[in-house]
mmCIF file of N, CA, C and O in Angstrom:
data_model
loop_
_atom_site.group_PDB
_atom_site.id
_atom_site.type_symbol
_atom_site.label_atom_id
_atom_site.label_comp_id
_atom_site.label_asym_id
_atom_site.label_seq_id
_atom_site.Cartn_x
_atom_site.Cartn_y
_atom_site.Cartn_z
ATOM 1 N N UNK L 1 254.988 -24.606 127.674
ATOM 2 C CA UNK L 1 255.017 -25.114 126.366
ATOM 3 C C UNK L 1 255.899 -24.277 125.465
ATOM 4 O O UNK L 1 255.766 -23.004 125.479
ATOM 5 N N UNK L 2 256.769 -24.895 124.765
ATOM 6 C CA UNK L 2 257.598 -24.179 123.901
ATOM 7 C C UNK L 2 256.902 -23.663 122.599
ATOM 8 O O UNK L 2 255.824 -24.301 122.239
ATOM 9 N N UNK L 3 257.362 -22.705 121.870
ATOM 10 C CA UNK L 3 256.740 -22.201 120.700
ATOM 11 C C UNK L 3 256.720 -23.445 119.649
ATOM 12 O O UNK L 3 255.767 -23.439 118.933
ATOM 13 N N UNK L 4 257.780 -24.236 119.612
ATOM 14 C CA UNK L 4 257.860 -25.311 118.594
ATOM 15 C C UNK L 4 256.714 -26.327 118.957
ATOM 16 O O UNK L 4 255.955 -26.804 118.111
ATOM 17 N N UNK L 5 256.521 -26.590 120.330
ATOM 18 C CA UNK L 5 255.435 -27.545 120.676
ATOM 19 C C UNK L 5 254.055 -26.943 120.343
ATOM 20 O O UNK L 5 253.140 -27.710 119.873
ATOM 21 N N UNK L 6 253.889 -25.679 120.640
ATOM 22 C CA UNK L 6 252.619 -25.006 120.328
ATOM 23 C C UNK L 6 252.338 -25.103 118.857
ATOM 24 O O UNK L 6 251.201 -25.244 118.430
ATOM 25 N N UNK L 7 253.338 -24.904 117.978
ATOM 26 C CA UNK L 7 253.160 -25.111 116.493
ATOM 27 C C UNK L 7 252.712 -26.338 116.206
ATOM 28 O O UNK L 7 251.817 -26.564 115.304
ATOM 29 N N UNK L 8 253.372 -27.374 116.755
ATOM 30 C CA UNK L 8 252.963 -28.775 116.394
ATOM 31 C C UNK L 8 251.529 -29.102 116.844
ATOM 32 O O UNK L 8 250.710 -29.785 116.105
ATOM 33 N N UNK L 9 251.126 -28.604 118.039
ATOM 34 C CA UNK L 9 249.708 -28.885 118.513
ATOM 35 C C UNK L 9 248.699 -28.135 117.570
ATOM 36 O O UNK L 9 247.724 -28.711 117.198
ATOM 37 N N UNK L 10 249.093 -26.872 117.245
ATOM 38 C CA UNK L 10 248.163 -26.198 116.307
ATOM 39 C C UNK L 10 248.128 -26.856 114.900
ATOM 40 O O UNK L 10 246.970 -27.061 114.449
ATOM 41 N N UNK L 11 249.210 -27.328 114.367
ATOM 42 C CA UNK L 11 249.197 -28.076 113.089
ATOM 43 C C UNK L 11 248.370 -29.294 113.245
ATOM 44 O O UNK L 11 247.650 -29.682 112.312
ATOM 45 N N UNK L 12 248.454 -30.010 114.285
ATOM 46 C CA UNK L 12 247.809 -31.291 114.459
ATOM 47 C C UNK L 12 246.257 -31.085 114.550
ATOM 48 O O UNK L 12 245.472 -31.856 113.895
ATOM 49 N N UNK L 13 245.827 -30.112 115.289
ATOM 50 C CA UNK L 13 244.313 -29.970 115.466
ATOM 51 C C UNK L 13 243.633 -28.910 114.547
ATOM 52 O O UNK L 13 242.497 -29.003 114.381
ATOM 53 N N UNK L 14 244.405 -27.926 114.245
ATOM 54 C CA UNK L 14 243.748 -26.850 113.540
ATOM 55 C C UNK L 14 244.410 -26.436 112.198
ATOM 56 O O UNK L 14 243.975 -25.549 111.471
ATOM 57 N N UNK L 15 245.550 -27.042 111.865
ATOM 58 C CA UNK L 15 246.341 -26.617 110.693
ATOM 59 C C UNK L 15 245.582 -26.642 109.364
ATOM 60 O O UNK L 15 245.840 -25.819 108.551
ATOM 61 N N UNK L 16 244.705 -27.601 109.200
ATOM 62 C CA UNK L 16 243.970 -27.695 107.916
ATOM 63 C C UNK L 16 242.591 -27.105 107.924
ATOM 64 O O UNK L 16 241.755 -27.161 106.919
ATOM 65 N N UNK L 17 242.300 -26.435 109.022
ATOM 66 C CA UNK L 17 240.904 -25.871 109.175
ATOM 67 C C UNK L 17 240.643 -24.779 108.162
ATOM 68 O O UNK L 17 241.405 -23.845 108.059
ATOM 69 N N UNK L 18 239.520 -24.843 107.499
ATOM 70 C CA UNK L 18 239.121 -23.926 106.493
ATOM 71 C C UNK L 18 237.775 -23.224 106.823
ATOM 72 O O UNK L 18 237.414 -22.354 106.085
ATOM 73 N N UNK L 19 237.140 -23.714 107.843
ATOM 74 C CA UNK L 19 235.769 -23.173 108.175
ATOM 75 C C UNK L 19 235.666 -23.123 109.715
ATOM 76 O O UNK L 19 236.378 -23.804 110.365
ATOM 77 N N UNK L 20 234.757 -22.366 110.121
ATOM 78 C CA UNK L 20 234.453 -22.285 111.626
ATOM 79 C C UNK L 20 234.101 -23.743 112.182
ATOM 80 O O UNK L 20 234.485 -24.069 113.283
ATOM 81 N N UNK L 21 233.383 -24.508 111.426
ATOM 82 C CA UNK L 21 233.081 -25.891 111.874
ATOM 83 C C UNK L 21 234.292 -26.758 111.986
ATOM 84 O O UNK L 21 234.437 -27.567 112.947
ATOM 85 N N UNK L 22 235.314 -26.541 111.109
ATOM 86 C CA UNK L 22 236.495 -27.305 111.258
ATOM 87 C C UNK L 22 237.338 -26.875 112.378
ATOM 88 O O UNK L 22 237.977 -27.630 113.042
ATOM 89 N N UNK L 23 237.337 -25.574 112.752
ATOM 90 C CA UNK L 23 238.042 -25.101 113.901
ATOM 91 C C UNK L 23 237.316 -25.686 115.123
ATOM 92 O O UNK L 23 238.043 -26.131 116.004
ATOM 93 N N UNK L 24 236.037 -25.657 115.202
ATOM 94 C CA UNK L 24 235.286 -26.161 116.345
ATOM 95 C C UNK L 24 235.609 -27.728 116.573
ATOM 96 O O UNK L 24 235.959 -28.135 117.546
ATOM 97 N N UNK L 25 235.658 -28.421 115.403
ATOM 98 C CA UNK L 25 235.899 -29.876 115.508
ATOM 99 C C UNK L 25 237.351 -30.046 116.051
ATOM 100 O O UNK L 25 237.678 -30.991 116.770
ATOM 101 N N UNK L 26 238.346 -29.292 115.509
ATOM 102 C CA UNK L 26 239.707 -29.399 115.992
ATOM 103 C C UNK L 26 239.892 -29.090 117.382
ATOM 104 O O UNK L 26 240.644 -29.774 118.069
ATOM 105 N N UNK L 27 239.145 -28.083 117.822
ATOM 106 C CA UNK L 27 239.208 -27.791 119.329
ATOM 107 C C UNK L 27 238.605 -28.793 120.203
ATOM 108 O O UNK L 27 239.074 -29.146 121.214
ATOM 109 N N UNK L 28 237.391 -29.333 119.697
ATOM 110 C CA UNK L 28 236.821 -30.469 120.394
ATOM 111 C C UNK L 28 237.763 -31.725 120.505
ATOM 112 O O UNK L 28 237.882 -32.301 121.536
ATOM 113 N N UNK L 29 238.450 -32.040 119.405
ATOM 114 C CA UNK L 29 239.381 -33.089 119.427
ATOM 115 C C UNK L 29 240.547 -32.810 120.431
ATOM 116 O O UNK L 29 240.953 -33.768 121.140
ATOM 117 N N UNK L 30 241.071 -31.605 120.397
ATOM 118 C CA UNK L 30 242.159 -31.232 121.301
ATOM 119 C C UNK L 30 241.688 -31.381 122.705
ATOM 120 O O UNK L 30 242.423 -31.877 123.587
ATOM 121 N N UNK L 31 240.497 -30.917 122.999
ATOM 122 C CA UNK L 31 240.057 -30.859 124.453
ATOM 123 C C UNK L 31 239.760 -32.386 124.814
ATOM 124 O O UNK L 31 240.144 -32.764 125.981
ATOM 125 N N UNK L 32 239.188 -33.174 123.999
ATOM 126 C CA UNK L 32 238.992 -34.597 124.270
ATOM 127 C C UNK L 32 240.313 -35.219 124.556
ATOM 128 O O UNK L 32 240.325 -36.072 125.480
ATOM 129 N N UNK L 33 241.345 -34.986 123.737
ATOM 130 C CA UNK L 33 242.550 -35.518 123.935
ATOM 131 C C UNK L 33 243.234 -35.156 125.331
ATOM 132 O O UNK L 33 243.759 -36.049 126.076
ATOM 133 N N UNK L 34 243.097 -33.896 125.692
ATOM 134 C CA UNK L 34 243.614 -33.394 126.892
ATOM 135 C C UNK L 34 242.895 -34.021 128.125
ATOM 136 O O UNK L 34 243.490 -34.462 129.096
ATOM 137 N N UNK L 35 241.567 -33.928 128.098
ATOM 138 C CA UNK L 35 240.748 -34.372 129.290
ATOM 139 C C UNK L 35 240.573 -35.916 129.426
ATOM 140 O O UNK L 35 240.449 -36.439 130.478
ATOM 141 N N UNK L 36 240.508 -36.608 128.295
ATOM 142 C CA UNK L 36 240.168 -38.025 128.322
ATOM 143 C C UNK L 36 241.327 -38.961 127.827
ATOM 144 O O UNK L 36 241.746 -39.889 128.564
ATOM 145 N N UNK L 37 241.821 -38.726 126.690
ATOM 146 C CA UNK L 37 242.808 -39.600 126.126
ATOM 147 C C UNK L 37 244.131 -39.604 126.801
ATOM 148 O O UNK L 37 244.653 -40.740 127.200
ATOM 149 N N UNK L 38 244.684 -38.468 127.141
ATOM 150 C CA UNK L 38 246.057 -38.440 127.735
ATOM 151 C C UNK L 38 246.027 -39.126 129.191
ATOM 152 O O UNK L 38 246.993 -39.955 129.434
ATOM 153 N N UNK L 39 245.010 -38.909 129.969
ATOM 154 C CA UNK L 39 244.936 -39.648 131.260
ATOM 155 C C UNK L 39 244.692 -41.076 131.081
ATOM 156 O O UNK L 39 245.221 -41.924 131.823
ATOM 157 N N UNK L 40 243.905 -41.475 130.064
ATOM 158 C CA UNK L 40 243.566 -42.920 129.826
ATOM 159 C C UNK L 40 244.806 -43.587 129.357
ATOM 160 O O UNK L 40 245.087 -44.753 129.789
ATOM 161 N N UNK L 41 245.610 -42.963 128.567
ATOM 162 C CA UNK L 41 246.933 -43.552 128.117
ATOM 163 C C UNK L 41 247.849 -43.713 129.295
ATOM 164 O O UNK L 41 248.555 -44.773 129.451
ATOM 165 N N UNK L 42 247.902 -42.741 130.151
ATOM 166 C CA UNK L 42 248.710 -42.777 131.242
ATOM 167 C C UNK L 42 248.405 -44.013 132.228
ATOM 168 O O UNK L 42 249.231 -44.797 132.641
ATOM 169 N N UNK L 43 247.064 -44.164 132.508
ATOM 170 C CA UNK L 43 246.668 -45.287 133.282
ATOM 171 C C UNK L 43 246.955 -46.629 132.595
ATOM 172 O O UNK L 43 247.340 -47.599 133.153
ATOM 173 N N UNK L 44 246.745 -46.648 131.291
ATOM 174 C CA UNK L 44 246.963 -47.903 130.525
ATOM 175 C C UNK L 44 248.453 -48.234 130.590
ATOM 176 O O UNK L 44 248.793 -49.439 130.707
ATOM 177 N N UNK L 45 249.327 -47.321 130.607
ATOM 178 C CA UNK L 45 250.761 -47.595 130.669
ATOM 179 C C UNK L 45 251.040 -48.206 132.007
ATOM 180 O O UNK L 45 251.971 -49.088 132.116
ATOM 181 N N UNK L 46 250.452 -47.696 133.130
ATOM 182 C CA UNK L 46 250.667 -48.233 134.458
ATOM 183 C C UNK L 46 250.297 -49.713 134.481
ATOM 184 O O UNK L 46 250.995 -50.516 134.986
ATOM 185 N N UNK L 47 249.193 -49.961 133.944
ATOM 186 C CA UNK L 47 248.704 -51.368 133.959
ATOM 187 C C UNK L 47 249.662 -52.221 133.008
ATOM 188 O O UNK L 47 249.924 -53.331 133.446
ATOM 189 N N UNK L 48 250.012 -51.693 131.888
ATOM 190 C CA UNK L 48 250.923 -52.494 131.018
ATOM 191 C C UNK L 48 252.293 -52.791 131.711
ATOM 192 O O UNK L 48 252.777 -53.852 131.645
ATOM 193 N N UNK L 49 252.769 -51.756 132.506
ATOM 194 C CA UNK L 49 254.016 -51.913 133.124
ATOM 195 C C UNK L 49 254.052 -52.927 134.262
ATOM 196 O O UNK L 49 255.117 -53.489 134.601
ATOM 197 N N UNK L 50 252.838 -53.252 134.709
ATOM 198 C CA UNK L 50 252.749 -54.300 135.793
ATOM 199 C C UNK L 50 252.547 -55.678 135.136
ATOM 200 O O UNK L 50 252.361 -56.762 135.866
ATOM 201 N N UNK L 51 252.564 -55.770 133.803
ATOM 202 C CA UNK L 51 252.452 -57.026 133.140
ATOM 203 C C UNK L 51 251.076 -57.461 132.747
ATOM 204 O O UNK L 51 250.814 -58.509 132.218
ATOM 205 N N UNK L 52 249.977 -56.484 132.882
ATOM 206 C CA UNK L 52 248.704 -56.812 132.527
ATOM 207 C C UNK L 52 248.415 -56.440 131.125
ATOM 208 O O UNK L 52 249.007 -55.495 130.621
ATOM 209 N N UNK L 53 247.467 -57.157 130.419
ATOM 210 C CA UNK L 53 247.146 -56.821 129.032
ATOM 211 C C UNK L 53 246.275 -55.536 129.139
ATOM 212 O O UNK L 53 245.460 -55.455 129.994
ATOM 213 N N UNK L 54 246.463 -54.743 128.154
ATOM 214 C CA UNK L 54 245.702 -53.482 127.964
ATOM 215 C C UNK L 54 245.008 -53.307 126.734
ATOM 216 O O UNK L 54 245.577 -53.623 125.702
ATOM 217 N N UNK L 55 243.713 -52.932 126.693
ATOM 218 C CA UNK L 55 242.942 -52.712 125.540
ATOM 219 C C UNK L 55 242.400 -51.390 125.512
ATOM 220 O O UNK L 55 241.922 -50.809 126.465
ATOM 221 N N UNK L 56 242.436 -50.758 124.323
ATOM 222 C CA UNK L 56 242.044 -49.318 124.231
ATOM 223 C C UNK L 56 240.985 -49.255 123.107
ATOM 224 O O UNK L 56 241.245 -49.888 122.023
ATOM 225 N N UNK L 57 240.004 -48.509 123.270
ATOM 226 C CA UNK L 57 239.081 -48.300 122.149
ATOM 227 C C UNK L 57 238.580 -46.943 122.092
ATOM 228 O O UNK L 57 238.609 -46.132 123.028
ATOM 229 N N UNK L 58 238.005 -46.528 120.974
ATOM 230 C CA UNK L 58 237.387 -45.186 120.825
ATOM 231 C C UNK L 58 236.055 -45.441 120.250
ATOM 232 O O UNK L 58 235.905 -45.995 119.163
ATOM 233 N N UNK L 59 235.051 -45.058 121.036
ATOM 234 C CA UNK L 59 233.687 -45.236 120.530
ATOM 235 C C UNK L 59 233.194 -44.028 119.852
ATOM 236 O O UNK L 59 233.285 -42.989 120.339
ATOM 237 N N UNK L 60 232.666 -44.201 118.597
ATOM 238 C CA UNK L 60 232.277 -43.005 117.827
ATOM 239 C C UNK L 60 230.846 -43.201 117.260
ATOM 240 O O UNK L 60 230.423 -42.300 116.390
ATOM 241 N N UNK L 61 230.173 -44.219 117.628
ATOM 242 C CA UNK L 61 228.698 -44.405 117.086
ATOM 243 C C UNK L 61 227.700 -43.349 117.750
ATOM 244 O O UNK L 61 227.598 -43.239 118.963
ATOM 245 N N UNK L 62 227.047 -42.657 116.982
ATOM 246 C CA UNK L 62 226.076 -41.649 117.465
ATOM 247 C C UNK L 62 224.855 -42.399 117.848
ATOM 248 O O UNK L 62 224.031 -42.933 116.892
ATOM 249 N N UNK L 63 224.385 -42.448 119.057
ATOM 250 C CA UNK L 63 223.130 -43.166 119.495
ATOM 251 C C UNK L 63 221.930 -42.381 118.836
ATOM 252 O O UNK L 63 221.834 -41.170 118.785
ATOM 253 N N UNK L 64 220.880 -43.113 118.392
ATOM 254 C CA UNK L 64 219.757 -42.483 117.876
ATOM 255 C C UNK L 64 218.854 -41.775 118.914
ATOM 256 O O UNK L 64 218.167 -40.822 118.561
ATOM 257 N N UNK L 65 219.129 -42.073 120.141
ATOM 258 C CA UNK L 65 218.357 -41.467 121.240
ATOM 259 C C UNK L 65 218.828 -40.038 121.517
ATOM 260 O O UNK L 65 218.080 -39.313 122.203
ATOM 261 N N UNK L 66 219.912 -39.530 120.855
ATOM 262 C CA UNK L 66 220.333 -38.231 121.062
ATOM 263 C C UNK L 66 219.829 -37.222 119.986
ATOM 264 O O UNK L 66 220.055 -35.972 120.021
ATOM 265 N N UNK L 67 219.075 -37.728 118.951
ATOM 266 C CA UNK L 67 218.598 -36.902 117.877
ATOM 267 C C UNK L 67 217.710 -35.755 118.487
ATOM 268 O O UNK L 67 216.839 -36.030 119.299
ATOM 269 N N UNK L 68 218.043 -34.605 118.066
ATOM 270 C CA UNK L 68 217.190 -33.394 118.611
ATOM 271 C C UNK L 68 217.663 -32.968 120.017
ATOM 272 O O UNK L 68 217.152 -31.993 120.449
ATOM 273 N N UNK L 69 218.582 -33.702 120.630
ATOM 274 C CA UNK L 69 218.986 -33.365 121.916
ATOM 275 C C UNK L 69 220.380 -32.738 121.942
ATOM 276 O O UNK L 69 220.639 -31.785 122.674
ATOM 277 N N UNK L 70 221.305 -33.276 121.188
ATOM 278 C CA UNK L 70 222.610 -32.772 121.089
ATOM 279 C C UNK L 70 222.931 -32.315 119.600
ATOM 280 O O UNK L 70 222.248 -32.865 118.693
ATOM 281 N N UNK L 71 223.794 -31.435 119.360
ATOM 282 C CA UNK L 71 224.143 -30.979 118.063
ATOM 283 C C UNK L 71 224.531 -32.056 117.103
ATOM 284 O O UNK L 71 225.114 -33.023 117.552
ATOM 285 N N UNK L 72 224.291 -31.866 115.792
ATOM 286 C CA UNK L 72 224.662 -32.895 114.806
ATOM 287 C C UNK L 72 226.127 -33.316 114.799
ATOM 288 O O UNK L 72 226.558 -34.348 114.410
ATOM 289 N N UNK L 73 226.964 -32.346 115.108
ATOM 290 C CA UNK L 73 228.430 -32.554 115.012
ATOM 291 C C UNK L 73 228.962 -33.527 116.071
ATOM 292 O O UNK L 73 229.997 -33.996 116.117
ATOM 293 N N UNK L 74 228.127 -33.681 117.206
ATOM 294 C CA UNK L 74 228.512 -34.566 118.240
ATOM 295 C C UNK L 74 228.177 -35.962 117.839
ATOM 296 O O UNK L 74 227.102 -36.346 117.599
ATOM 297 N N UNK L 75 229.319 -36.825 117.798
ATOM 298 C CA UNK L 75 229.133 -38.170 117.399
ATOM 299 C C UNK L 75 228.738 -39.069 118.564
ATOM 300 O O UNK L 75 227.691 -39.682 118.595
ATOM 301 N N UNK L 76 229.647 -39.096 119.617
ATOM 302 C CA UNK L 76 229.344 -39.936 120.817
ATOM 303 C C UNK L 76 229.927 -39.124 121.937
ATOM 304 O O UNK L 76 231.115 -38.802 121.970
ATOM 305 N N UNK L 77 229.141 -38.854 122.914
ATOM 306 C CA UNK L 77 229.578 -38.190 124.136
ATOM 307 C C UNK L 77 230.332 -39.209 125.092
ATOM 308 O O UNK L 77 230.150 -40.493 124.922
ATOM 309 N N UNK L 78 231.004 -38.687 126.043
ATOM 310 C CA UNK L 78 231.595 -39.528 127.101
ATOM 311 C C UNK L 78 230.466 -40.384 127.751
ATOM 312 O O UNK L 78 229.475 -39.846 128.191
ATOM 313 N N UNK L 79 230.690 -41.654 127.787
ATOM 314 C CA UNK L 79 229.724 -42.605 128.430
ATOM 315 C C UNK L 79 228.642 -43.116 127.450
ATOM 316 O O UNK L 79 227.785 -43.949 127.823
ATOM 317 N N UNK L 80 228.658 -42.613 126.219
ATOM 318 C CA UNK L 80 227.575 -43.073 125.282
ATOM 319 C C UNK L 80 227.643 -44.601 125.000
ATOM 320 O O UNK L 80 226.616 -45.147 124.591
ATOM 321 N N UNK L 81 228.716 -45.163 125.197
ATOM 322 C CA UNK L 81 228.864 -46.708 124.935
ATOM 323 C C UNK L 81 228.142 -47.450 125.975
ATOM 324 O O UNK L 81 227.892 -48.596 125.708
ATOM 325 N N UNK L 82 227.862 -46.978 127.120
ATOM 326 C CA UNK L 82 227.244 -47.693 128.174
ATOM 327 C C UNK L 82 226.026 -48.482 127.796
ATOM 328 O O UNK L 82 225.919 -49.659 128.040
ATOM 329 N N UNK L 83 225.074 -47.733 127.058
ATOM 330 C CA UNK L 83 223.860 -48.393 126.669
ATOM 331 C C UNK L 83 224.159 -49.528 125.609
ATOM 332 O O UNK L 83 223.381 -50.574 125.659
ATOM 333 N N UNK L 84 225.223 -49.352 124.868
ATOM 334 C CA UNK L 84 225.470 -50.356 123.805
ATOM 335 C C UNK L 84 226.283 -51.662 124.512
ATOM 336 O O UNK L 84 226.049 -52.746 124.048
ATOM 337 N N UNK L 85 227.058 -51.354 125.553
ATOM 338 C CA UNK L 85 227.680 -52.466 126.190
ATOM 339 C C UNK L 85 226.811 -53.192 127.150
ATOM 340 O O UNK L 85 226.877 -54.512 127.170
ATOM 341 N N UNK L 86 226.023 -52.468 127.953
ATOM 342 C CA UNK L 86 225.346 -53.121 129.049
ATOM 343 C C UNK L 86 223.813 -53.180 128.763
ATOM 344 O O UNK L 86 223.173 -53.807 129.446
ATOM 345 N N UNK L 87 223.349 -52.410 127.754
ATOM 346 C CA UNK L 87 221.915 -52.476 127.504
ATOM 347 C C UNK L 87 221.146 -51.316 128.072
ATOM 348 O O UNK L 87 221.715 -50.637 128.976
ATOM 349 N N UNK L 88 219.945 -51.130 127.599
ATOM 350 C CA UNK L 88 219.185 -50.002 128.069
ATOM 351 C C UNK L 88 218.684 -49.944 129.481
ATOM 352 O O UNK L 88 218.421 -48.911 129.999
ATOM 353 N N UNK L 89 218.758 -51.099 130.277
ATOM 354 C CA UNK L 89 218.348 -51.007 131.645
ATOM 355 C C UNK L 89 219.140 -50.019 132.444
ATOM 356 O O UNK L 89 218.712 -49.600 133.492
ATOM 357 N N UNK L 90 220.320 -49.671 131.965
ATOM 358 C CA UNK L 90 221.232 -48.772 132.674
ATOM 359 C C UNK L 90 220.958 -47.322 132.423
ATOM 360 O O UNK L 90 221.520 -46.457 132.899
ATOM 361 N N UNK L 91 219.979 -47.034 131.372
ATOM 362 C CA UNK L 91 219.611 -45.747 131.071
ATOM 363 C C UNK L 91 218.487 -45.293 132.020
ATOM 364 O O UNK L 91 217.596 -46.074 132.301
ATOM 365 N N UNK L 92 218.479 -44.108 132.442
ATOM 366 C CA UNK L 92 217.414 -43.532 133.281
ATOM 367 C C UNK L 92 216.246 -42.940 132.365
ATOM 368 O O UNK L 92 216.471 -42.496 131.257
ATOM 369 N N UNK L 93 215.070 -43.170 132.838
ATOM 370 C CA UNK L 93 213.901 -42.574 132.134
ATOM 371 C C UNK L 93 213.365 -43.516 131.127
ATOM 372 O O UNK L 93 213.684 -44.708 131.023
ATOM 373 N N UNK L 94 212.476 -43.011 130.303
ATOM 374 C CA UNK L 94 211.752 -43.801 129.282
ATOM 375 C C UNK L 94 212.431 -43.608 127.899
ATOM 376 O O UNK L 94 211.745 -43.130 126.944
ATOM 377 N N UNK L 95 213.741 -43.952 127.786
ATOM 378 C CA UNK L 95 214.389 -43.790 126.547
ATOM 379 C C UNK L 95 214.156 -45.049 125.677
ATOM 380 O O UNK L 95 214.291 -46.124 126.058
#
């Protein structure tokens, strides 16, 4: 990565951070983009290039079932939409 690219990445995710919580949130956004968004966009492009329609969404609703289980700053974890899309029978346990 070039110094110019590193500066752009820093500015995008951490440039306006004024508190440790904002730094944390910026780093979480960066990691989410690296691990989930970039690969999802790549796969979506492959599907698009074959002529298929592609739809992309970002789920951000915090499930009430995570209260007291995950920190307040976590909005929706990977896979949190499953219960909303398919219903609670796909959840394990007595949730």
